Short mmCIF file of N, CA and C in Angstrom, two decimals:
data_model
loop_
_atom_site.label_atom_id
_atom_site.label_comp_id
_atom_site.label_asym_id
_atom_site.label_seq_id
_atom_site.Cartn_x
_atom_site.Cartn_y
_atom_site.Cartn_z
N MET A 43 92.60 -103.17 -98.71
CA MET A 43 93.50 -102.98 -97.59
C MET A 43 93.28 -101.59 -96.99
N SER A 44 93.35 -101.49 -95.69
CA SER A 44 93.09 -100.25 -94.98
C SER A 44 94.24 -99.27 -95.14
N GLU A 45 93.89 -97.96 -95.15
CA GLU A 45 94.88 -96.90 -95.25
C GLU A 45 95.50 -96.57 -93.90
N GLY A 46 94.91 -97.03 -92.83
CA GLY A 46 95.39 -96.74 -91.48
C GLY A 46 94.22 -96.56 -90.54
N ILE A 47 94.54 -96.37 -89.30
CA ILE A 47 93.51 -96.19 -88.29
C ILE A 47 93.22 -94.71 -88.15
N ASP A 48 91.97 -94.34 -88.30
CA ASP A 48 91.55 -92.94 -88.18
C ASP A 48 91.14 -92.69 -86.72
N TYR A 49 92.14 -92.41 -85.87
CA TYR A 49 91.88 -92.23 -84.45
C TYR A 49 90.96 -91.04 -84.18
N GLY A 50 91.09 -89.99 -84.97
CA GLY A 50 90.22 -88.83 -84.77
C GLY A 50 88.76 -89.18 -84.97
N LYS A 51 88.46 -89.91 -86.02
CA LYS A 51 87.09 -90.32 -86.29
C LYS A 51 86.58 -91.26 -85.19
N LEU A 52 87.43 -92.17 -84.73
CA LEU A 52 87.04 -93.09 -83.66
C LEU A 52 86.78 -92.33 -82.36
N MET A 53 87.59 -91.33 -82.05
CA MET A 53 87.38 -90.52 -80.83
C MET A 53 86.07 -89.75 -80.91
N HIS A 54 85.79 -89.16 -82.08
CA HIS A 54 84.54 -88.42 -82.24
C HIS A 54 83.35 -89.35 -82.05
N ARG A 55 83.41 -90.55 -82.60
CA ARG A 55 82.33 -91.52 -82.44
C ARG A 55 82.14 -91.87 -80.96
N ALA A 56 83.25 -92.08 -80.25
CA ALA A 56 83.18 -92.41 -78.83
C ALA A 56 82.61 -91.24 -78.02
N MET A 57 83.03 -90.01 -78.34
CA MET A 57 82.54 -88.84 -77.61
C MET A 57 81.05 -88.63 -77.87
N ARG A 58 80.60 -88.86 -79.10
CA ARG A 58 79.17 -88.74 -79.40
C ARG A 58 78.38 -89.83 -78.68
N GLY A 59 78.98 -91.01 -78.53
CA GLY A 59 78.34 -92.08 -77.76
C GLY A 59 78.20 -91.69 -76.30
N LEU A 60 79.19 -90.99 -75.76
CA LEU A 60 79.12 -90.50 -74.39
C LEU A 60 77.96 -89.51 -74.24
N ILE A 61 77.82 -88.59 -75.20
CA ILE A 61 76.72 -87.62 -75.16
C ILE A 61 75.39 -88.36 -75.21
N GLN A 62 75.28 -89.36 -76.09
CA GLN A 62 74.05 -90.14 -76.18
C GLN A 62 73.73 -90.79 -74.84
N GLN A 63 74.72 -91.39 -74.20
CA GLN A 63 74.49 -92.07 -72.91
C GLN A 63 74.04 -91.08 -71.84
N VAL A 64 74.69 -89.91 -71.79
CA VAL A 64 74.31 -88.89 -70.81
C VAL A 64 72.86 -88.45 -71.05
N LEU A 65 72.51 -88.19 -72.31
CA LEU A 65 71.16 -87.74 -72.61
C LEU A 65 70.12 -88.83 -72.35
N GLU A 66 70.47 -90.09 -72.59
CA GLU A 66 69.56 -91.19 -72.27
C GLU A 66 69.30 -91.25 -70.76
N ASP A 67 70.35 -91.04 -69.97
CA ASP A 67 70.20 -91.01 -68.51
C ASP A 67 69.29 -89.86 -68.09
N VAL A 68 69.48 -88.68 -68.71
CA VAL A 68 68.65 -87.51 -68.38
C VAL A 68 67.21 -87.77 -68.82
N GLN A 69 67.03 -88.40 -69.97
CA GLN A 69 65.67 -88.72 -70.44
C GLN A 69 64.96 -89.61 -69.43
N ARG A 70 65.68 -90.57 -68.89
CA ARG A 70 65.11 -91.54 -67.95
C ARG A 70 64.92 -90.94 -66.55
N ASP A 71 65.95 -90.21 -66.04
CA ASP A 71 65.97 -89.80 -64.63
C ASP A 71 65.91 -88.29 -64.39
N GLY A 72 66.01 -87.47 -65.44
CA GLY A 72 66.09 -86.02 -65.27
C GLY A 72 67.53 -85.60 -64.98
N LEU A 73 67.74 -84.30 -64.93
CA LEU A 73 69.07 -83.76 -64.64
C LEU A 73 69.37 -83.86 -63.15
N PRO A 74 70.47 -84.51 -62.78
CA PRO A 74 70.79 -84.61 -61.35
C PRO A 74 71.50 -83.35 -60.84
N GLY A 75 71.20 -82.97 -59.61
CA GLY A 75 71.93 -81.89 -58.96
C GLY A 75 71.95 -80.61 -59.77
N ASP A 76 73.14 -80.02 -59.89
CA ASP A 76 73.32 -78.77 -60.61
C ASP A 76 73.73 -78.97 -62.07
N HIS A 77 73.71 -80.20 -62.55
CA HIS A 77 74.11 -80.46 -63.94
C HIS A 77 73.20 -79.72 -64.92
N HIS A 78 73.81 -79.18 -65.94
CA HIS A 78 73.11 -78.57 -67.07
C HIS A 78 74.07 -78.54 -68.24
N PHE A 79 73.53 -78.41 -69.45
CA PHE A 79 74.35 -78.56 -70.65
C PHE A 79 74.26 -77.34 -71.54
N PHE A 80 75.40 -76.92 -72.07
CA PHE A 80 75.48 -75.97 -73.17
C PHE A 80 75.83 -76.80 -74.39
N ILE A 81 74.98 -76.77 -75.38
CA ILE A 81 75.19 -77.57 -76.58
C ILE A 81 75.21 -76.63 -77.78
N THR A 82 76.36 -76.56 -78.45
CA THR A 82 76.49 -75.77 -79.67
C THR A 82 76.38 -76.73 -80.83
N PHE A 83 75.54 -76.37 -81.81
CA PHE A 83 75.39 -77.26 -82.96
C PHE A 83 75.28 -76.46 -84.25
N ASP A 84 75.55 -77.15 -85.35
CA ASP A 84 75.51 -76.59 -86.69
C ASP A 84 74.05 -76.54 -87.14
N THR A 85 73.49 -75.33 -87.22
CA THR A 85 72.09 -75.20 -87.61
C THR A 85 71.88 -75.49 -89.09
N GLY A 86 72.96 -75.49 -89.87
CA GLY A 86 72.86 -75.79 -91.29
C GLY A 86 73.04 -77.27 -91.62
N HIS A 87 73.24 -78.09 -90.61
CA HIS A 87 73.39 -79.53 -90.84
C HIS A 87 72.13 -80.04 -91.54
N PRO A 88 72.28 -80.88 -92.57
CA PRO A 88 71.11 -81.30 -93.35
C PRO A 88 70.05 -82.05 -92.54
N ASP A 89 70.41 -82.67 -91.44
CA ASP A 89 69.43 -83.41 -90.65
C ASP A 89 68.94 -82.64 -89.42
N ALA A 90 69.50 -81.46 -89.15
CA ALA A 90 69.04 -80.65 -88.02
C ALA A 90 67.66 -80.09 -88.34
N GLU A 91 66.79 -80.06 -87.33
CA GLU A 91 65.44 -79.51 -87.50
C GLU A 91 65.20 -78.45 -86.45
N LEU A 92 64.86 -77.24 -86.91
CA LEU A 92 64.54 -76.13 -86.01
C LEU A 92 63.62 -75.18 -86.73
N ALA A 93 62.92 -74.37 -85.98
CA ALA A 93 61.98 -73.41 -86.55
C ALA A 93 62.69 -72.48 -87.52
N ASP A 94 61.97 -72.06 -88.56
CA ASP A 94 62.55 -71.17 -89.56
C ASP A 94 63.11 -69.90 -88.94
N TRP A 95 62.41 -69.33 -87.94
CA TRP A 95 62.88 -68.08 -87.35
C TRP A 95 64.20 -68.29 -86.61
N LEU A 96 64.42 -69.49 -86.06
CA LEU A 96 65.69 -69.78 -85.39
C LEU A 96 66.81 -69.98 -86.41
N SER A 97 66.53 -70.71 -87.49
CA SER A 97 67.58 -70.91 -88.50
C SER A 97 67.90 -69.60 -89.22
N ASP A 98 66.91 -68.70 -89.35
CA ASP A 98 67.18 -67.39 -89.94
C ASP A 98 68.07 -66.56 -89.01
N ARG A 99 67.79 -66.63 -87.72
CA ARG A 99 68.56 -65.84 -86.75
C ARG A 99 69.96 -66.42 -86.53
N TYR A 100 70.07 -67.75 -86.59
CA TYR A 100 71.35 -68.44 -86.37
C TYR A 100 71.63 -69.35 -87.57
N PRO A 101 72.06 -68.78 -88.70
CA PRO A 101 72.23 -69.57 -89.92
C PRO A 101 73.42 -70.52 -89.88
N ASP A 102 74.36 -70.33 -88.98
CA ASP A 102 75.55 -71.17 -88.95
C ASP A 102 75.55 -72.13 -87.76
N GLU A 103 75.39 -71.57 -86.58
CA GLU A 103 75.39 -72.40 -85.38
C GLU A 103 74.63 -71.69 -84.27
N MET A 104 74.27 -72.47 -83.27
CA MET A 104 73.51 -71.95 -82.16
C MET A 104 73.91 -72.74 -80.91
N THR A 105 73.89 -72.07 -79.77
CA THR A 105 74.15 -72.72 -78.49
C THR A 105 72.87 -72.68 -77.67
N VAL A 106 72.45 -73.84 -77.20
CA VAL A 106 71.27 -73.93 -76.35
C VAL A 106 71.70 -74.46 -74.99
N VAL A 107 70.88 -74.15 -73.99
CA VAL A 107 71.15 -74.62 -72.64
C VAL A 107 69.98 -75.49 -72.19
N MET A 108 70.29 -76.68 -71.74
CA MET A 108 69.28 -77.54 -71.11
C MET A 108 69.51 -77.44 -69.62
N GLN A 109 68.55 -76.79 -68.94
CA GLN A 109 68.72 -76.62 -67.50
C GLN A 109 67.38 -76.70 -66.79
N HIS A 110 66.66 -75.59 -66.64
CA HIS A 110 65.44 -75.57 -65.85
C HIS A 110 64.19 -75.92 -66.65
N TRP A 111 64.16 -75.56 -67.93
CA TRP A 111 62.95 -75.76 -68.72
C TRP A 111 63.30 -76.46 -70.01
N TYR A 112 63.01 -77.72 -70.07
CA TYR A 112 63.06 -78.48 -71.32
C TYR A 112 61.97 -79.53 -71.21
N ASP A 113 61.51 -80.02 -72.34
CA ASP A 113 60.42 -80.97 -72.33
C ASP A 113 60.56 -81.91 -73.52
N ASN A 114 59.93 -83.07 -73.42
CA ASN A 114 59.87 -84.03 -74.52
C ASN A 114 61.24 -84.44 -75.05
N LEU A 115 62.20 -84.67 -74.17
CA LEU A 115 63.51 -85.14 -74.60
C LEU A 115 63.36 -86.55 -75.14
N ASP A 116 63.79 -86.75 -76.38
CA ASP A 116 63.71 -88.05 -77.03
C ASP A 116 65.08 -88.34 -77.65
N VAL A 117 65.77 -89.34 -77.12
CA VAL A 117 67.14 -89.66 -77.53
C VAL A 117 67.12 -90.89 -78.42
N THR A 118 67.78 -90.80 -79.58
CA THR A 118 67.89 -91.93 -80.51
C THR A 118 69.37 -92.20 -80.78
N ASP A 119 69.64 -93.17 -81.62
CA ASP A 119 71.02 -93.50 -81.97
C ASP A 119 71.67 -92.44 -82.85
N ASP A 120 70.86 -91.63 -83.55
CA ASP A 120 71.41 -90.64 -84.48
C ASP A 120 71.41 -89.22 -83.95
N GLY A 121 70.61 -88.94 -82.92
CA GLY A 121 70.51 -87.59 -82.39
C GLY A 121 69.43 -87.54 -81.33
N PHE A 122 69.02 -86.32 -81.00
CA PHE A 122 67.98 -86.17 -79.99
C PHE A 122 67.07 -85.01 -80.36
N SER A 123 65.83 -85.10 -79.90
CA SER A 123 64.91 -83.99 -80.06
C SER A 123 64.50 -83.54 -78.66
N VAL A 124 64.20 -82.26 -78.58
CA VAL A 124 63.84 -81.67 -77.29
C VAL A 124 63.05 -80.39 -77.56
N THR A 125 62.11 -80.10 -76.69
CA THR A 125 61.40 -78.83 -76.76
C THR A 125 62.05 -77.89 -75.75
N LEU A 126 62.47 -76.72 -76.24
CA LEU A 126 63.13 -75.72 -75.41
C LEU A 126 62.31 -74.43 -75.43
N ASN A 127 62.53 -73.60 -74.44
CA ASN A 127 61.80 -72.35 -74.29
C ASN A 127 62.67 -71.18 -74.75
N PHE A 128 62.20 -70.47 -75.77
CA PHE A 128 62.92 -69.30 -76.28
C PHE A 128 62.05 -68.08 -76.01
N GLY A 129 62.28 -67.39 -74.87
CA GLY A 129 61.49 -66.21 -74.54
C GLY A 129 60.01 -66.53 -74.45
N ASP A 130 59.66 -67.57 -73.71
CA ASP A 130 58.28 -68.03 -73.55
C ASP A 130 57.66 -68.57 -74.84
N ALA A 131 58.49 -68.94 -75.80
CA ALA A 131 58.01 -69.57 -77.03
C ALA A 131 58.63 -70.97 -77.12
N PRO A 132 57.89 -72.01 -76.75
CA PRO A 132 58.43 -73.37 -76.83
C PRO A 132 58.68 -73.76 -78.29
N GLU A 133 59.84 -74.31 -78.56
CA GLU A 133 60.19 -74.76 -79.91
C GLU A 133 60.83 -76.13 -79.82
N ARG A 134 60.43 -76.99 -80.71
CA ARG A 134 60.99 -78.34 -80.80
C ARG A 134 62.20 -78.29 -81.72
N LEU A 135 63.31 -78.89 -81.27
CA LEU A 135 64.54 -78.99 -82.06
C LEU A 135 64.89 -80.46 -82.23
N TYR A 136 65.49 -80.79 -83.36
CA TYR A 136 66.13 -82.10 -83.52
C TYR A 136 67.59 -81.82 -83.83
N ILE A 137 68.48 -82.37 -83.00
CA ILE A 137 69.92 -82.14 -83.15
C ILE A 137 70.61 -83.48 -83.37
N PRO A 138 71.11 -83.71 -84.59
CA PRO A 138 71.88 -84.94 -84.82
C PRO A 138 73.22 -84.85 -84.09
N TYR A 139 73.71 -85.96 -83.60
CA TYR A 139 75.01 -85.94 -82.91
C TYR A 139 76.11 -85.39 -83.82
N ASP A 140 76.01 -85.68 -85.12
CA ASP A 140 77.02 -85.19 -86.07
C ASP A 140 77.02 -83.67 -86.20
N ALA A 141 75.93 -83.01 -85.79
CA ALA A 141 75.85 -81.55 -85.87
C ALA A 141 76.43 -80.86 -84.64
N ILE A 142 76.68 -81.61 -83.57
CA ILE A 142 77.17 -81.01 -82.33
C ILE A 142 78.62 -80.56 -82.49
N LYS A 143 78.87 -79.32 -82.12
CA LYS A 143 80.22 -78.76 -82.15
C LYS A 143 80.85 -78.75 -80.77
N THR A 144 80.06 -78.40 -79.74
CA THR A 144 80.56 -78.46 -78.37
C THR A 144 79.44 -78.96 -77.46
N PHE A 145 79.85 -79.65 -76.42
CA PHE A 145 78.94 -80.13 -75.38
C PHE A 145 79.63 -79.84 -74.06
N VAL A 146 79.03 -78.98 -73.23
CA VAL A 146 79.67 -78.53 -72.00
C VAL A 146 78.70 -78.69 -70.84
N ASP A 147 79.21 -79.22 -69.73
CA ASP A 147 78.47 -79.24 -68.47
C ASP A 147 79.30 -78.41 -67.49
N PRO A 148 78.99 -77.10 -67.38
CA PRO A 148 79.81 -76.21 -66.54
C PRO A 148 79.74 -76.54 -65.05
N SER A 149 78.74 -77.28 -64.62
CA SER A 149 78.62 -77.59 -63.20
C SER A 149 79.77 -78.46 -62.72
N VAL A 150 80.38 -79.20 -63.63
CA VAL A 150 81.51 -80.07 -63.27
C VAL A 150 82.73 -79.78 -64.14
N GLU A 151 82.70 -78.64 -64.85
CA GLU A 151 83.80 -78.22 -65.73
C GLU A 151 84.18 -79.31 -66.73
N PHE A 152 83.15 -79.90 -67.35
CA PHE A 152 83.37 -80.93 -68.37
C PHE A 152 82.96 -80.37 -69.72
N GLY A 153 83.76 -80.63 -70.74
CA GLY A 153 83.41 -80.18 -72.07
C GLY A 153 84.04 -81.01 -73.16
N LEU A 154 83.33 -81.11 -74.27
CA LEU A 154 83.82 -81.77 -75.47
C LEU A 154 83.72 -80.78 -76.62
N ARG A 155 84.73 -80.79 -77.47
CA ARG A 155 84.72 -79.94 -78.66
C ARG A 155 85.03 -80.82 -79.85
N PHE A 156 84.20 -80.74 -80.88
CA PHE A 156 84.38 -81.53 -82.09
C PHE A 156 84.98 -80.65 -83.17
N GLU A 157 86.15 -81.04 -83.63
CA GLU A 157 86.79 -80.31 -84.72
C GLU A 157 86.22 -80.84 -86.03
N SER A 158 85.81 -79.94 -86.88
CA SER A 158 85.26 -80.33 -88.18
C SER A 158 86.37 -80.79 -89.09
N GLN A 159 86.15 -81.91 -89.75
CA GLN A 159 87.16 -82.43 -90.65
C GLN A 159 86.94 -81.97 -92.08
N ASP A 160 85.73 -81.43 -92.37
CA ASP A 160 85.44 -81.08 -93.75
C ASP A 160 85.27 -79.59 -93.98
N GLU A 161 85.52 -78.77 -92.98
CA GLU A 161 85.48 -77.33 -93.19
C GLU A 161 86.61 -76.69 -92.39
N ASP A 162 87.12 -75.60 -92.92
CA ASP A 162 88.25 -74.92 -92.26
C ASP A 162 87.75 -74.06 -91.14
N ASP A 163 88.33 -74.21 -89.96
CA ASP A 163 88.04 -73.37 -88.81
C ASP A 163 89.05 -72.24 -88.86
N ASP A 164 88.59 -70.99 -89.03
CA ASP A 164 89.51 -69.88 -89.28
C ASP A 164 90.68 -69.86 -88.31
N ASP A 165 90.53 -69.35 -87.11
CA ASP A 165 91.66 -69.33 -86.20
C ASP A 165 91.27 -69.82 -84.81
N GLY A 166 90.13 -70.49 -84.71
CA GLY A 166 89.73 -71.05 -83.43
C GLY A 166 89.09 -70.05 -82.49
N ASP A 167 88.87 -68.80 -82.96
CA ASP A 167 88.22 -67.82 -82.12
C ASP A 167 86.76 -68.15 -81.94
N ASP A 168 86.05 -67.31 -81.23
CA ASP A 168 84.64 -67.52 -80.92
C ASP A 168 83.83 -67.79 -82.18
N PRO A 169 83.15 -68.94 -82.25
CA PRO A 169 82.35 -69.26 -83.41
C PRO A 169 80.96 -68.64 -83.38
N THR A 170 80.62 -67.85 -82.37
CA THR A 170 79.30 -67.27 -82.25
C THR A 170 79.10 -66.19 -83.30
N PRO A 171 77.96 -66.16 -83.98
CA PRO A 171 77.70 -65.14 -84.98
C PRO A 171 77.78 -63.75 -84.36
N PRO A 172 78.10 -62.71 -85.18
CA PRO A 172 78.25 -61.35 -84.65
C PRO A 172 77.05 -60.90 -83.84
N ASP A 173 75.84 -61.25 -84.28
CA ASP A 173 74.66 -60.87 -83.51
C ASP A 173 74.29 -62.02 -82.58
N GLY A 174 75.31 -62.68 -82.07
CA GLY A 174 75.23 -63.93 -81.33
C GLY A 174 74.18 -64.00 -80.25
N PRO A 175 73.92 -65.21 -79.85
CA PRO A 175 72.88 -65.44 -78.86
C PRO A 175 73.24 -64.86 -77.51
N GLY A 176 72.23 -64.41 -76.79
CA GLY A 176 72.42 -63.90 -75.44
C GLY A 176 71.51 -64.65 -74.48
N ARG A 177 71.68 -64.40 -73.23
CA ARG A 177 70.87 -65.10 -72.22
C ARG A 177 69.42 -64.66 -72.32
N ASP A 178 68.54 -65.60 -72.17
CA ASP A 178 67.11 -65.33 -72.15
C ASP A 178 66.75 -64.89 -70.74
N THR A 179 66.42 -63.61 -70.58
CA THR A 179 66.14 -63.09 -69.24
C THR A 179 64.69 -63.29 -68.84
N ASP A 180 63.83 -63.71 -69.77
CA ASP A 180 62.41 -63.92 -69.47
C ASP A 180 62.09 -65.40 -69.34
N ARG A 181 62.94 -66.14 -68.65
CA ARG A 181 62.69 -67.58 -68.60
C ARG A 181 61.59 -67.90 -67.59
N ALA A 182 60.84 -68.91 -67.95
CA ALA A 182 59.75 -69.35 -67.08
C ALA A 182 60.30 -70.31 -66.04
N ASP A 183 59.82 -70.20 -64.83
CA ASP A 183 60.24 -71.10 -63.77
C ASP A 183 59.12 -72.08 -63.50
N HIS A 184 59.05 -73.14 -64.30
CA HIS A 184 58.04 -74.17 -64.14
C HIS A 184 58.70 -75.39 -63.52
N ALA A 185 58.17 -75.85 -62.41
CA ALA A 185 58.77 -76.98 -61.71
C ALA A 185 58.75 -78.24 -62.55
N GLU A 186 57.72 -78.40 -63.41
CA GLU A 186 57.63 -79.63 -64.19
C GLU A 186 58.43 -79.57 -65.48
N HIS A 187 58.97 -78.43 -65.80
CA HIS A 187 59.76 -78.26 -67.02
C HIS A 187 61.18 -77.89 -66.68
N HIS A 188 62.00 -77.82 -67.70
CA HIS A 188 63.39 -77.45 -67.55
C HIS A 188 63.70 -76.37 -68.56
N ASP A 189 64.53 -75.40 -68.23
CA ASP A 189 64.74 -74.22 -69.05
C ASP A 189 65.87 -74.39 -70.04
N ALA A 190 65.78 -73.71 -71.15
CA ALA A 190 66.83 -73.68 -72.15
C ALA A 190 67.10 -72.23 -72.49
N GLU A 191 68.33 -71.91 -72.69
CA GLU A 191 68.71 -70.57 -73.06
C GLU A 191 69.71 -70.64 -74.19
N VAL A 192 69.71 -69.62 -75.03
CA VAL A 192 70.72 -69.48 -76.05
C VAL A 192 71.76 -68.54 -75.45
N VAL A 193 73.01 -68.99 -75.37
CA VAL A 193 74.03 -68.18 -74.72
C VAL A 193 75.30 -68.13 -75.55
N SER A 194 76.13 -67.17 -75.25
CA SER A 194 77.46 -67.10 -75.82
C SER A 194 78.41 -67.78 -74.86
N LEU A 195 79.35 -68.55 -75.39
CA LEU A 195 80.29 -69.26 -74.53
C LEU A 195 81.48 -68.40 -74.14
N ASP A 196 81.51 -67.14 -74.58
CA ASP A 196 82.66 -66.26 -74.28
C ASP A 196 82.99 -66.21 -72.80
N ARG A 197 81.98 -66.14 -71.96
CA ARG A 197 82.24 -65.97 -70.53
C ARG A 197 82.87 -67.21 -69.89
N PHE A 198 82.85 -68.35 -70.60
CA PHE A 198 83.43 -69.57 -70.06
C PHE A 198 84.81 -69.86 -70.63
N ARG A 199 85.24 -69.05 -71.57
CA ARG A 199 86.57 -69.25 -72.17
C ARG A 199 87.62 -68.62 -71.27
N LYS A 200 88.79 -69.23 -71.24
CA LYS A 200 89.87 -68.70 -70.41
C LYS A 200 90.81 -67.86 -71.25
#
């Protein structure tokens, strides 16, 4: 017999399905208009894949931006992989949906935040590491690619 309906878990599943659908559309058609995404994810998630130098620099979480330079977006039922540009160094990442903490499209003021059910969130303040990510000022402007930046979300908080 069931203990009850876990609405929180069902909402998270639905929100991750929304992210999957959006990314599938971008994979097929590219980013429309001014849309771009800030995606914060748990770099320590057991299924996340990123270069050692990135996991060393961001051992807890990292925020990436999919905007002008991204390549090889591959969306699956469990997560997505994408090649992003970090200071003219292309790196392939695999981000499971379960590792995503926030998904924001600032062009339309849309955002999702996933509350962790298995770890304590101290007081809800900025989750960015003290030596947190900053904007990549050396981004390449390639028409056939799309740019990614590691940014702090502080400037978007009210």
